[in-house]
Short mmCIF file of N, CA and C in Angstrom, two decimals:
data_model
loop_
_atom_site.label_atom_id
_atom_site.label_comp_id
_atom_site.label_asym_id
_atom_site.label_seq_id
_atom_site.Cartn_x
_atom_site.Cartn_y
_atom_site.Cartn_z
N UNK A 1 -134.95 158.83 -11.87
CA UNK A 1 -135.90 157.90 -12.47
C UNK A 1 -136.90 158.68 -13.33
N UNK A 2 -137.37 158.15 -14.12
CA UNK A 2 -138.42 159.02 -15.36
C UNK A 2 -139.64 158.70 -14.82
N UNK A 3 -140.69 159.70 -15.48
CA UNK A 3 -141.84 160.07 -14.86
C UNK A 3 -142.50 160.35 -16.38
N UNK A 4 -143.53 160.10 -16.13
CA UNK A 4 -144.67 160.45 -17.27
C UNK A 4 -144.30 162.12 -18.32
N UNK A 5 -143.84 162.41 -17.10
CA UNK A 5 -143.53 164.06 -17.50
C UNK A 5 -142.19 164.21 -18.62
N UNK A 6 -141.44 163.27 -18.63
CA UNK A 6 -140.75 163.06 -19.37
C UNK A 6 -140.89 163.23 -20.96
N UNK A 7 -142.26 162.17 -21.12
CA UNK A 7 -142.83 162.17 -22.13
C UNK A 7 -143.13 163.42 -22.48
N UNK A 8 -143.69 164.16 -21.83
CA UNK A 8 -144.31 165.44 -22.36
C UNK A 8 -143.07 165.94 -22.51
N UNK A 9 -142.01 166.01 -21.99
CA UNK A 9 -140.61 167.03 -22.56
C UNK A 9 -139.99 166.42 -23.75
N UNK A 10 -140.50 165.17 -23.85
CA UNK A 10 -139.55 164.53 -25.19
C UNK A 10 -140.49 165.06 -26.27
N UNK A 11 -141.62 165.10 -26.13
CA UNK A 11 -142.71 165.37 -27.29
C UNK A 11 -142.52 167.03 -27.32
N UNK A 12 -142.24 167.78 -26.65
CA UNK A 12 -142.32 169.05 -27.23
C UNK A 12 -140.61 169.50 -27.30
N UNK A 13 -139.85 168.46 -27.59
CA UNK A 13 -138.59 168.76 -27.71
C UNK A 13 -138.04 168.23 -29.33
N UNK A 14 -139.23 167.67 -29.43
CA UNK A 14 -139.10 167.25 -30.71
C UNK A 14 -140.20 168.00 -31.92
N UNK A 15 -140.82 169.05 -30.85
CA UNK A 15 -142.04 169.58 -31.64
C UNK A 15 -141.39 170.57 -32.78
N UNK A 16 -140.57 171.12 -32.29
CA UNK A 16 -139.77 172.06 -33.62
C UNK A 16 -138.95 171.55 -34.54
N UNK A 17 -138.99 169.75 -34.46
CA UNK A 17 -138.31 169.07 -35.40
C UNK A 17 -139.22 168.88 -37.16
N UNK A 18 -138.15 168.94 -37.63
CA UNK A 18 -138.89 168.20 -39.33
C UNK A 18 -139.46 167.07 -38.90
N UNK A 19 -139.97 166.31 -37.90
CA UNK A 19 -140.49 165.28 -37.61
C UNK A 19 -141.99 165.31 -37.97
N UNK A 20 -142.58 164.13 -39.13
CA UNK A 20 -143.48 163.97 -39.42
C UNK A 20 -144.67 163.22 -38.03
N UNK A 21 -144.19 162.02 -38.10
CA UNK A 21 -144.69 161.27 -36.66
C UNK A 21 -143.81 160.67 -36.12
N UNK A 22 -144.50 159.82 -35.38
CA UNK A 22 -143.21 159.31 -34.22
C UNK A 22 -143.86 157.96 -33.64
N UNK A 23 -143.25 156.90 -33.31
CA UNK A 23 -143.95 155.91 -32.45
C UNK A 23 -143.61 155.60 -30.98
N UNK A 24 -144.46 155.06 -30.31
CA UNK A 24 -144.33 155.02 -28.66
C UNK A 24 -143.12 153.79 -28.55
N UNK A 25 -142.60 153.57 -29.23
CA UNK A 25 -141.83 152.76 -29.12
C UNK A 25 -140.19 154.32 -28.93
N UNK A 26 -140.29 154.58 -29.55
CA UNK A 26 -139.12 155.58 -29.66
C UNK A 26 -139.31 156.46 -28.27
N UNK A 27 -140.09 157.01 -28.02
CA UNK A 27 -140.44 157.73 -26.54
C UNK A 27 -140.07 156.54 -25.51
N UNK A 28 -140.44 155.63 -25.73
CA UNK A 28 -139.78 154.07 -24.42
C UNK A 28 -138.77 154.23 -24.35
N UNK A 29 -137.89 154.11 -25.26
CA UNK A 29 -136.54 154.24 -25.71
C UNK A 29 -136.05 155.51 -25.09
N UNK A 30 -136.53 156.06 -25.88
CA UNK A 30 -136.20 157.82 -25.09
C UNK A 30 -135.95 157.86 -22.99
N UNK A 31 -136.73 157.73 -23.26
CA UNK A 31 -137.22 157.71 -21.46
C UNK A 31 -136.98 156.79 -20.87
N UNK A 32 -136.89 155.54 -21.10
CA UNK A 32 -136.66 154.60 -20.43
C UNK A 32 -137.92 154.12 -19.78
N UNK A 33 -139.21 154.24 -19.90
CA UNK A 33 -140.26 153.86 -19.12
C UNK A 33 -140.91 153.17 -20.05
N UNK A 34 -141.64 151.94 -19.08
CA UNK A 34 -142.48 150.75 -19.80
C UNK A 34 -143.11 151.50 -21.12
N UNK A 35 -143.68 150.90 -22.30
CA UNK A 35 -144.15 151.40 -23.15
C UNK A 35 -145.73 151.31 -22.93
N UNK A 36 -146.27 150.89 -22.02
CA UNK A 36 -147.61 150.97 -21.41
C UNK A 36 -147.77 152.54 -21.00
N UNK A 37 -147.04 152.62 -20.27
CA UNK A 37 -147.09 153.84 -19.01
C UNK A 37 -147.08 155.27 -20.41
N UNK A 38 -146.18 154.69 -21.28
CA UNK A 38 -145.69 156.15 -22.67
C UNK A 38 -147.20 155.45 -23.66
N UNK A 39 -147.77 154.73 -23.89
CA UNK A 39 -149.60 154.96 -24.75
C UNK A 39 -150.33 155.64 -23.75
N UNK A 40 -149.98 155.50 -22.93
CA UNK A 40 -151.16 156.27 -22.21
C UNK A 40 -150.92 157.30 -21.93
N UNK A 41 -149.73 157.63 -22.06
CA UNK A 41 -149.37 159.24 -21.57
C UNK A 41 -149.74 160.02 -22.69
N UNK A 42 -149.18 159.52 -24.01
CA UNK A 42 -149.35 159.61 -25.67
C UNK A 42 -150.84 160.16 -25.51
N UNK A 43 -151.54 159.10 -25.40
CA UNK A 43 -153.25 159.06 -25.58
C UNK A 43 -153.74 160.32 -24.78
N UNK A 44 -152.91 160.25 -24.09
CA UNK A 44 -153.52 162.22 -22.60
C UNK A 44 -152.98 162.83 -23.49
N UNK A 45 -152.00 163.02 -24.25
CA UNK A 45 -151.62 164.37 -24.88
C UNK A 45 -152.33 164.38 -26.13
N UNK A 46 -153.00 163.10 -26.86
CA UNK A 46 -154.01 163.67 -27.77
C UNK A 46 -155.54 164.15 -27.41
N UNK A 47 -155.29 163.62 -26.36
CA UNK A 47 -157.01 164.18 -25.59
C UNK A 47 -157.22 166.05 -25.63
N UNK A 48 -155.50 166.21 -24.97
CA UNK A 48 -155.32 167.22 -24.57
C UNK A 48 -155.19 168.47 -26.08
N UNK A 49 -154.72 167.61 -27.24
CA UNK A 49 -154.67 168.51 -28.20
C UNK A 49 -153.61 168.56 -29.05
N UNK A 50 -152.25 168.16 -28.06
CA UNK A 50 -150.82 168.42 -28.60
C UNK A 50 -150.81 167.31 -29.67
N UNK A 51 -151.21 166.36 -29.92
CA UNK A 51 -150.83 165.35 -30.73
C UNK A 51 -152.08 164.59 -31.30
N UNK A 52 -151.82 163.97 -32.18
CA UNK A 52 -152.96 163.05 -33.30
C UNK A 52 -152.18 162.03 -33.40
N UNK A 53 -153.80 160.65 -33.19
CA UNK A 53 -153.12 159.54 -33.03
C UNK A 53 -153.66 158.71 -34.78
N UNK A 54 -152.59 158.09 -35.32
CA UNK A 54 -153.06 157.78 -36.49
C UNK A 54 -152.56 156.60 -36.21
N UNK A 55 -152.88 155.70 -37.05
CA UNK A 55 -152.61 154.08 -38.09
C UNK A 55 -152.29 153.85 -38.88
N UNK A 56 -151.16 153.31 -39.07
CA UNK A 56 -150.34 152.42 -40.21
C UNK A 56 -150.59 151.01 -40.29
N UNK A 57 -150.83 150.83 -41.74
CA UNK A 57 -151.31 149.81 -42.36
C UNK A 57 -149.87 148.98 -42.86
N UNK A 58 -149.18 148.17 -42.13
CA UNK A 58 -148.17 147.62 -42.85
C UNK A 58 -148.27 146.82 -43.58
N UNK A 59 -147.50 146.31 -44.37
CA UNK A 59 -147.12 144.91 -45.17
C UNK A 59 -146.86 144.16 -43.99
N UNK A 60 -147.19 142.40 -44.24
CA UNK A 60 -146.67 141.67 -43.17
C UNK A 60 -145.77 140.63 -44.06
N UNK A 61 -145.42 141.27 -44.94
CA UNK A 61 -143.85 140.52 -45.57
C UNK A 61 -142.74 140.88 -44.60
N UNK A 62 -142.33 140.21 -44.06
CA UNK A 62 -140.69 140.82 -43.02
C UNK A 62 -139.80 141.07 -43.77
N UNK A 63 -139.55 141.09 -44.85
CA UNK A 63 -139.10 141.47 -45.82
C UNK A 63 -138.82 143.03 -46.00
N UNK A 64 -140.16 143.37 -45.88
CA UNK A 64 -140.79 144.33 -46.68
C UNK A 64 -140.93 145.63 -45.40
N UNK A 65 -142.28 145.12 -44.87
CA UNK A 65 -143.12 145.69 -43.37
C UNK A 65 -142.99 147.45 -43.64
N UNK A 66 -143.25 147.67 -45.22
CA UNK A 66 -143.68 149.09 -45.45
C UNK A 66 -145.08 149.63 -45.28
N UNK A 67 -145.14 150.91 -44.58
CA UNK A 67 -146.51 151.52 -44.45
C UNK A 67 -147.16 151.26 -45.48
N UNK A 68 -148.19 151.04 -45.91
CA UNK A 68 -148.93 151.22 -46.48
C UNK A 68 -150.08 151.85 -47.03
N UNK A 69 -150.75 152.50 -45.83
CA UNK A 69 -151.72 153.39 -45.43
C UNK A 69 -151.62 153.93 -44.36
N UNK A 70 -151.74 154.80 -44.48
CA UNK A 70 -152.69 155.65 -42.58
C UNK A 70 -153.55 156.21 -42.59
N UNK A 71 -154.45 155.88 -41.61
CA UNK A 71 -155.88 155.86 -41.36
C UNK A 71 -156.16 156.68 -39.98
N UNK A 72 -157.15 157.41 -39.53
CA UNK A 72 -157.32 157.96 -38.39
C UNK A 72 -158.33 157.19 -37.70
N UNK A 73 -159.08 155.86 -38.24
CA UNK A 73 -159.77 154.90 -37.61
C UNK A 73 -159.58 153.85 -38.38
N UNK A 74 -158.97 152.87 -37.70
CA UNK A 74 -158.72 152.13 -37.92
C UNK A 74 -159.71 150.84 -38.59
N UNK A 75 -161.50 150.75 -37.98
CA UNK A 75 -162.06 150.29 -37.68
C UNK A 75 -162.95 150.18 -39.31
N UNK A 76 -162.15 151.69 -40.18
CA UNK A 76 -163.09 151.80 -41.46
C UNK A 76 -162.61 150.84 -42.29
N UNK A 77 -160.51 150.89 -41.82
CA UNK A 77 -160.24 149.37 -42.94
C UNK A 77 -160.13 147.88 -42.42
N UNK A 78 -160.49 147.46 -41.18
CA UNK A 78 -160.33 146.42 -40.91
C UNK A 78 -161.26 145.35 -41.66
N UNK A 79 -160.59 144.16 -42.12
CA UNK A 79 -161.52 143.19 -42.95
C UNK A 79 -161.36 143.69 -44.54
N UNK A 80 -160.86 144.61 -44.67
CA UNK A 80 -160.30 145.44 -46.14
C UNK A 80 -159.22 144.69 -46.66
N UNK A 81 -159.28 144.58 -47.79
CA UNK A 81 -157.76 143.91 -48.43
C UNK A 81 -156.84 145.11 -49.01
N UNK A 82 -155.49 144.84 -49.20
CA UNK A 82 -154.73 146.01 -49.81
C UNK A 82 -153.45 145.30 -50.19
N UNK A 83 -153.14 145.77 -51.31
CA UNK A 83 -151.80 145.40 -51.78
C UNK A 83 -150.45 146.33 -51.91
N UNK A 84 -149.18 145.41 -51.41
CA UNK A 84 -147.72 146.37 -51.59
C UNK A 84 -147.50 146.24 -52.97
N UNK A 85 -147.46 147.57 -52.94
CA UNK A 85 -146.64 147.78 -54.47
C UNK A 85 -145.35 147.18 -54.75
N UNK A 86 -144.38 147.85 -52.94
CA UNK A 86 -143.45 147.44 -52.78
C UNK A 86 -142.65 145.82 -53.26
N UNK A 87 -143.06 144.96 -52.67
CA UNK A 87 -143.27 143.50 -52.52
C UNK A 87 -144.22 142.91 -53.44
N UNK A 88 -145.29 143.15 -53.55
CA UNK A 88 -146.09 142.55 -54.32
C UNK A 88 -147.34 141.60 -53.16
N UNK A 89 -146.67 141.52 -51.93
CA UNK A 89 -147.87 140.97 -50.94
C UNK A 89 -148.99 141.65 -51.11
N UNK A 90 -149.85 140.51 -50.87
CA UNK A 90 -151.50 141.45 -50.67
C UNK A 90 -152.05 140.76 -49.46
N UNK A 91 -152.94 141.71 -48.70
CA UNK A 91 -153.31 141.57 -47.44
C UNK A 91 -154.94 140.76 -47.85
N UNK A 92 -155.20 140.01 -47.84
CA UNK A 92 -156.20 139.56 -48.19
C UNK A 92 -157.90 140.11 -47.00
N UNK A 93 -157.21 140.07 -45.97
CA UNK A 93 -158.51 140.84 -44.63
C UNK A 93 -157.14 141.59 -43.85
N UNK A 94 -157.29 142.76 -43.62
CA UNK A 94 -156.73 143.59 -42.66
C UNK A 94 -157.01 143.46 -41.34
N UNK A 95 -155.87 143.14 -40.29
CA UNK A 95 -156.39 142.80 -38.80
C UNK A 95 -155.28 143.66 -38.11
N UNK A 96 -155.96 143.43 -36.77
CA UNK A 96 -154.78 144.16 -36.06
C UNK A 96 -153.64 143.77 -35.55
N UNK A 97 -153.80 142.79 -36.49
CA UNK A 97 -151.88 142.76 -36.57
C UNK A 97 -150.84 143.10 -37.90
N UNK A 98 -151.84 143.67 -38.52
CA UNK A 98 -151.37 144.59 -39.82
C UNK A 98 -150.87 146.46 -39.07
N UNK A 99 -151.74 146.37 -38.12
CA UNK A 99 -152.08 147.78 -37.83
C UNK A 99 -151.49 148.55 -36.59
N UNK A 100 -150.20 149.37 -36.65
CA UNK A 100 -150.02 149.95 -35.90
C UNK A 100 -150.17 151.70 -35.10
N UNK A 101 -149.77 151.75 -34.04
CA UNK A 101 -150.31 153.09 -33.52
C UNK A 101 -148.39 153.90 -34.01
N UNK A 102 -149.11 155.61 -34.53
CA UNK A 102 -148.38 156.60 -34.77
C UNK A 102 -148.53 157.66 -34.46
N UNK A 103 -147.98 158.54 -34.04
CA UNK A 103 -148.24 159.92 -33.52
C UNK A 103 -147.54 161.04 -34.32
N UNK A 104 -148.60 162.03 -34.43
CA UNK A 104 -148.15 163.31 -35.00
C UNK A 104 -148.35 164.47 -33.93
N UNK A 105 -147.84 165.34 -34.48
CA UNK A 105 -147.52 166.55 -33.76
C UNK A 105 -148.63 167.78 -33.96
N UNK A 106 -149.33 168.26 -33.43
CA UNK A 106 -150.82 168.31 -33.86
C UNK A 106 -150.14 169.98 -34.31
N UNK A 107 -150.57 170.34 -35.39
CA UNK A 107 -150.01 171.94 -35.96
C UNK A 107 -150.30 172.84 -35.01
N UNK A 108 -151.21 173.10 -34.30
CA UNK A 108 -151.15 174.27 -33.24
C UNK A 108 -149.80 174.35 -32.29
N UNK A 109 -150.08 172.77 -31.83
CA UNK A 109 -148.81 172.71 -31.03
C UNK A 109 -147.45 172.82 -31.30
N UNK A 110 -147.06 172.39 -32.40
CA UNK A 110 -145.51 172.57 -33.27
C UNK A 110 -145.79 174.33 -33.48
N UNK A 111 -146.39 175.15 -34.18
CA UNK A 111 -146.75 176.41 -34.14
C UNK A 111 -145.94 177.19 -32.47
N UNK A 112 -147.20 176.42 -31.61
CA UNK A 112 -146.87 177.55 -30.42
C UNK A 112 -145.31 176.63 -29.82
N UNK A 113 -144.52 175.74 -30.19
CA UNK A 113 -143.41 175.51 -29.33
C UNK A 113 -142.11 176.41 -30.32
N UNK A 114 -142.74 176.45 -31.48
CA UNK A 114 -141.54 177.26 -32.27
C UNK A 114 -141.79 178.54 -32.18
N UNK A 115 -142.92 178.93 -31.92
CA UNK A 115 -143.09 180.48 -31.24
C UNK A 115 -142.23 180.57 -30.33
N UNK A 116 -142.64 180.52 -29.34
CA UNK A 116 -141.85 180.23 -27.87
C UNK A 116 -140.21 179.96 -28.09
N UNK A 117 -140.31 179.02 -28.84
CA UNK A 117 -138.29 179.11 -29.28
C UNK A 117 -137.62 179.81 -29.53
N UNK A 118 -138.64 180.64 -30.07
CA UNK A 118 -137.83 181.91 -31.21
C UNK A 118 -137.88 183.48 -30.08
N UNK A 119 -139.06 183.51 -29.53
CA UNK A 119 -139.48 184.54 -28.15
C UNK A 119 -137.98 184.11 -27.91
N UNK A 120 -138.04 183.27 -26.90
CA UNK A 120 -136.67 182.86 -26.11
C UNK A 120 -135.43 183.33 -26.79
N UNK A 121 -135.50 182.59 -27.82
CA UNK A 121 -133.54 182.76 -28.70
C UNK A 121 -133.43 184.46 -28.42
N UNK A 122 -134.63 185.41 -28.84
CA UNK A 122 -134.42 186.77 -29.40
C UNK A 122 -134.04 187.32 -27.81
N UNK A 123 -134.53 187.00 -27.06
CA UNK A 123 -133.82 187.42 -25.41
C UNK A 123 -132.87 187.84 -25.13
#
């Protein structure tokens, strides 16, 4: 059965990837554990350092539902309007249901797991 700890092995197993960010939806997936139990685990590993939590601003064309922005507070564009280039929709007030959670891989941490990879391989 999976354990919180999981998370932390999926996130630094992916730390030496070309991976820009990632969403808690994909770690659920990964692991198999509620996607409650993986934000909050997420949220301890940005406390902790390994990761940065950002915001995407989507289109709410279903059509479309391209990023639009990312923001590291969310709170500066809410009530903001913005338009897809993509589509041509425009968001007339930004809410949080425009706005989702994304995770990056915080550079120290991608740094010291590809250190460590490479220590290891040369063994």
């Amino acid at each position: 059965m999976a354990t919180v700890w999981d998370v932390d092995e999926w996130v630094r197993s992916i730390s030496s990837l070309p991976i820009v960010s990632f969403y808690p939806t994909a770690v659920a997936k990964a692991t198999g554990l509620p996607l409650t139990d993986v934000f909050n685990r997420l949220l301890y590993l940005v406390n902790d350092g390994k990761l940065r939590l950002l915001w995407e601003i989507r289109c709410p064309n279903y059509d479309c539902v391209r990023t639009l922005e990312i923001v590291d507070d969310p709170k500066k564009i809410i009530g903001k309007s913005i338009y897809c280039t993509s589509c041509g929709e425009e968001i007339e007030e930004i809410s949080s249901d425009n706005i989702f959670p994304a995770f990056q891989i915080s550079p120290e941490y991608k740094a010291r797991v590809i250190k460590k990879k490479r220590l290891t391989a040369e063994r």
